[in-house]
């Protein structure tokens, strides 16, 4: 069990570091709800936009102002609790481009559904 946790931690750190090296691209959607919690609850799904919006299990989700990160479950869904304040959330997955939100001001009691749509890193964009 301990060995599996070490391997999982290493995988998540590797995904996070690789995500910082790839070009940011993709989109996200945000829906805001209210709860009575002192924390801000962010949930959502990470999708592959190039494969008919299939979900991406094992994608890493992180707020740029914390060291804590989480990963999506086998259905591509994640759940993270954050403190109120401004946050930039990032989704990364091996072989896909990093996707970040713009700064989001999270208020005590917010519950946000934030879905990420990642693009394959191999595809080239023309501007």
PDB file of C-alpha atoms in Angstrom:
ATOM      1  CA  UNK A   1       0.000   0.000   0.000  1.00  0.00           C
ATOM      2  CA  UNK A   2       2.812   2.383   0.940  1.00  0.00           C
ATOM      3  CA  UNK A   3       4.589   1.603  -2.346  1.00  0.00           C
ATOM      4  CA  UNK A   4       1.389   2.354  -4.299  1.00  0.00           C
ATOM      5  CA  UNK A   5       1.017   5.722  -2.538  1.00  0.00           C
ATOM      6  CA  UNK A   6       4.625   6.610  -3.369  1.00  0.00           C
ATOM      7  CA  UNK A   7       4.092   5.657  -7.025  1.00  0.00           C
ATOM      8  CA  UNK A   8       0.825   7.660  -7.139  1.00  0.00           C
ATOM      9  CA  UNK A   9       2.506  10.696  -5.543  1.00  0.00           C
ATOM     10  CA  UNK A  10       5.404  10.496  -8.020  1.00  0.00           C
ATOM     11  CA  UNK A  11       2.946  10.206 -10.941  1.00  0.00           C
ATOM     12  CA  UNK A  12       0.980  13.243  -9.796  1.00  0.00           C
ATOM     13  CA  UNK A  13       4.135  15.324  -9.316  1.00  0.00           C
ATOM     14  CA  UNK A  14       5.411  14.254 -12.750  1.00  0.00           C
ATOM     15  CA  UNK A  15       2.094  15.159 -14.375  1.00  0.00           C
ATOM     16  CA  UNK A  16       2.135  18.537 -12.643  1.00  0.00           C
ATOM     17  CA  UNK A  17       5.696  19.304 -13.732  1.00  0.00           C
ATOM     18  CA  UNK A  18       5.108  18.148 -17.306  1.00  0.00           C
ATOM     19  CA  UNK A  19       1.987  20.282 -17.444  1.00  0.00           C
ATOM     20  CA  UNK A  20       4.055  23.357 -16.673  1.00  0.00           C
ATOM     21  CA  UNK A  21       6.267  22.626 -19.686  1.00  0.00           C
ATOM     22  CA  UNK A  22       3.537  22.329 -22.303  1.00  0.00           C
ATOM     23  CA  UNK A  23       1.723  25.190 -23.955  1.00  0.00           C
ATOM     24  CA  UNK A  24      -1.536  26.244 -22.354  1.00  0.00           C
ATOM     25  CA  UNK A  25      -4.539  25.556 -24.542  1.00  0.00           C
ATOM     26  CA  UNK A  26      -8.142  24.448 -24.155  1.00  0.00           C
ATOM     27  CA  UNK A  27     -11.252  25.808 -22.521  1.00  0.00           C
ATOM     28  CA  UNK A  28     -13.192  25.516 -19.296  1.00  0.00           C
ATOM     29  CA  UNK A  29     -16.717  26.184 -18.077  1.00  0.00           C
ATOM     30  CA  UNK A  30     -17.709  27.516 -14.649  1.00  0.00           C
ATOM     31  CA  UNK A  31     -21.001  27.278 -12.741  1.00  0.00           C
ATOM     32  CA  UNK A  32     -21.292  28.913  -9.317  1.00  0.00           C
ATOM     33  CA  UNK A  33     -23.562  27.757  -6.469  1.00  0.00           C
ATOM     34  CA  UNK A  34     -23.770  28.673  -2.748  1.00  0.00           C
ATOM     35  CA  UNK A  35     -23.288  26.449   0.331  1.00  0.00           C
ATOM     36  CA  UNK A  36     -22.926  27.096   4.067  1.00  0.00           C
ATOM     37  CA  UNK A  37     -19.330  25.827   4.206  1.00  0.00           C
ATOM     38  CA  UNK A  38     -16.330  27.909   5.343  1.00  0.00           C
ATOM     39  CA  UNK A  39     -14.354  26.426   2.453  1.00  0.00           C
ATOM     40  CA  UNK A  40     -14.872  26.759  -1.251  1.00  0.00           C
ATOM     41  CA  UNK A  41     -15.765  23.480  -2.924  1.00  0.00           C
ATOM     42  CA  UNK A  42     -14.696  23.048  -6.539  1.00  0.00           C
ATOM     43  CA  UNK A  43     -15.833  19.985  -8.473  1.00  0.00           C
ATOM     44  CA  UNK A  44     -15.810  19.154 -12.135  1.00  0.00           C
ATOM     45  CA  UNK A  45     -14.746  16.879 -14.950  1.00  0.00           C
ATOM     46  CA  UNK A  46     -11.729  16.895 -17.253  1.00  0.00           C
ATOM     47  CA  UNK A  47     -12.531  16.127 -20.902  1.00  0.00           C
ATOM     48  CA  UNK A  48     -10.485  15.366 -23.994  1.00  0.00           C
ATOM     49  CA  UNK A  49     -11.843  17.751 -26.640  1.00  0.00           C
ATOM     50  CA  UNK A  50     -10.109  15.878 -29.444  1.00  0.00           C
ATOM     51  CA  UNK A  51     -11.709  12.515 -28.688  1.00  0.00           C
ATOM     52  CA  UNK A  52     -15.431  13.305 -28.622  1.00  0.00           C
ATOM     53  CA  UNK A  53     -15.219  14.815 -25.129  1.00  0.00           C
ATOM     54  CA  UNK A  54     -14.241  11.558 -23.434  1.00  0.00           C
ATOM     55  CA  UNK A  55     -13.189  11.999 -19.803  1.00  0.00           C
ATOM     56  CA  UNK A  56      -9.565  11.830 -18.660  1.00  0.00           C
ATOM     57  CA  UNK A  57      -9.021   9.716 -15.527  1.00  0.00           C
ATOM     58  CA  UNK A  58      -5.843  10.582 -13.619  1.00  0.00           C
ATOM     59  CA  UNK A  59      -5.638  14.214 -14.781  1.00  0.00           C
ATOM     60  CA  UNK A  60      -4.024  16.514 -12.189  1.00  0.00           C
ATOM     61  CA  UNK A  61      -5.920  19.552 -10.847  1.00  0.00           C
ATOM     62  CA  UNK A  62      -4.099  22.206  -8.829  1.00  0.00           C
ATOM     63  CA  UNK A  63      -4.594  25.723  -7.535  1.00  0.00           C
ATOM     64  CA  UNK A  64      -1.470  27.764  -8.318  1.00  0.00           C
ATOM     65  CA  UNK A  65      -1.356  29.288  -4.817  1.00  0.00           C
ATOM     66  CA  UNK A  66      -1.168  25.960  -2.938  1.00  0.00           C
ATOM     67  CA  UNK A  67       1.009  22.871  -3.003  1.00  0.00           C
ATOM     68  CA  UNK A  68      -2.036  20.616  -2.701  1.00  0.00           C
ATOM     69  CA  UNK A  69      -3.244  18.948  -5.850  1.00  0.00           C
ATOM     70  CA  UNK A  70      -5.785  16.291  -6.664  1.00  0.00           C
ATOM     71  CA  UNK A  71      -6.436  13.995  -9.577  1.00  0.00           C
ATOM     72  CA  UNK A  72      -9.540  12.909 -11.415  1.00  0.00           C
ATOM     73  CA  UNK A  73     -11.148   9.564 -10.646  1.00  0.00           C
ATOM     74  CA  UNK A  74     -11.843   6.779 -13.150  1.00  0.00           C
ATOM     75  CA  UNK A  75     -14.743   8.855 -14.545  1.00  0.00           C
ATOM     76  CA  UNK A  76     -12.629  12.005 -15.034  1.00  0.00           C
ATOM     77  CA  UNK A  77     -14.256  13.776 -12.045  1.00  0.00           C
ATOM     78  CA  UNK A  78     -12.461  15.678  -9.279  1.00  0.00           C
ATOM     79  CA  UNK A  79     -13.239  17.432  -5.974  1.00  0.00           C
ATOM     80  CA  UNK A  80     -11.046  20.002  -4.239  1.00  0.00           C
ATOM     81  CA  UNK A  81     -11.669  22.258  -1.211  1.00  0.00           C
ATOM     82  CA  UNK A  82      -9.947  25.650  -1.186  1.00  0.00           C
ATOM     83  CA  UNK A  83      -9.792  28.653   1.096  1.00  0.00           C
ATOM     84  CA  UNK A  84     -11.646  31.799   0.007  1.00  0.00           C
ATOM     85  CA  UNK A  85      -9.603  34.178  -2.151  1.00  0.00           C
ATOM     86  CA  UNK A  86      -8.248  34.462  -5.681  1.00  0.00           C
ATOM     87  CA  UNK A  87      -7.254  31.205  -7.320  1.00  0.00           C
ATOM     88  CA  UNK A  88      -6.021  30.078 -10.709  1.00  0.00           C
ATOM     89  CA  UNK A  89      -6.826  26.416 -11.271  1.00  0.00           C
ATOM     90  CA  UNK A  90      -4.829  24.252 -13.667  1.00  0.00           C
ATOM     91  CA  UNK A  91      -5.590  20.915 -15.275  1.00  0.00           C
ATOM     92  CA  UNK A  92      -2.799  18.784 -16.723  1.00  0.00           C
ATOM     93  CA  UNK A  93      -2.595  15.359 -18.288  1.00  0.00           C
ATOM     94  CA  UNK A  94       0.336  13.592 -19.948  1.00  0.00           C
ATOM     95  CA  UNK A  95       0.271  14.213 -23.694  1.00  0.00           C
ATOM     96  CA  UNK A  96      -2.139  17.164 -23.403  1.00  0.00           C
ATOM     97  CA  UNK A  97      -1.677  20.909 -23.173  1.00  0.00           C
ATOM     98  CA  UNK A  98      -1.932  22.596 -19.795  1.00  0.00           C
ATOM     99  CA  UNK A  99      -5.172  24.481 -19.273  1.00  0.00           C
ATOM    100  CA  UNK A 100      -5.544  27.270 -16.680  1.00  0.00           C
ATOM    101  CA  UNK A 101      -8.457  29.405 -15.616  1.00  0.00           C
ATOM    102  CA  UNK A 102      -8.235  33.158 -15.358  1.00  0.00           C
ATOM    103  CA  UNK A 103      -8.036  34.347 -11.706  1.00  0.00           C
ATOM    104  CA  UNK A 104     -11.287  33.397  -9.969  1.00  0.00           C
ATOM    105  CA  UNK A 105     -12.329  35.194  -6.776  1.00  0.00           C
ATOM    106  CA  UNK A 106     -13.765  32.471  -4.558  1.00  0.00           C
ATOM    107  CA  UNK A 107     -15.986  33.599  -1.682  1.00  0.00           C
ATOM    108  CA  UNK A 108     -16.739  31.685   1.533  1.00  0.00           C
ATOM    109  CA  UNK A 109     -19.621  29.320   0.825  1.00  0.00           C
ATOM    110  CA  UNK A 110     -19.058  29.140  -2.938  1.00  0.00           C
ATOM    111  CA  UNK A 111     -19.511  25.795  -4.608  1.00  0.00           C
ATOM    112  CA  UNK A 112     -18.189  25.825  -8.142  1.00  0.00           C
ATOM    113  CA  UNK A 113     -18.474  23.320 -10.963  1.00  0.00           C
ATOM    114  CA  UNK A 114     -15.428  23.801 -13.170  1.00  0.00           C
ATOM    115  CA  UNK A 115     -15.034  21.519 -16.186  1.00  0.00           C
ATOM    116  CA  UNK A 116     -11.792  21.503 -18.194  1.00  0.00           C
ATOM    117  CA  UNK A 117     -11.458  20.631 -21.884  1.00  0.00           C
ATOM    118  CA  UNK A 118      -7.867  19.726 -22.799  1.00  0.00           C
ATOM    119  CA  UNK A 119      -6.292  19.550 -26.249  1.00  0.00           C
ATOM    120  CA  UNK A 120      -3.758  17.010 -27.474  1.00  0.00           C
ATOM    121  CA  UNK A 121      -0.219  18.420 -27.216  1.00  0.00           C
ATOM    122  CA  UNK A 122       0.692  16.959 -30.621  1.00  0.00           C
ATOM    123  CA  UNK A 123      -1.758  19.173 -32.479  1.00  0.00           C
ATOM    124  CA  UNK A 124      -0.374  22.456 -33.736  1.00  0.00           C
ATOM    125  CA  UNK A 125      -2.321  25.676 -33.567  1.00  0.00           C
ATOM    126  CA  UNK A 126      -1.957  28.472 -36.054  1.00  0.00           C
ATOM    127  CA  UNK A 127      -2.429  32.091 -35.049  1.00  0.00           C
TER     128      UNK A 127
END
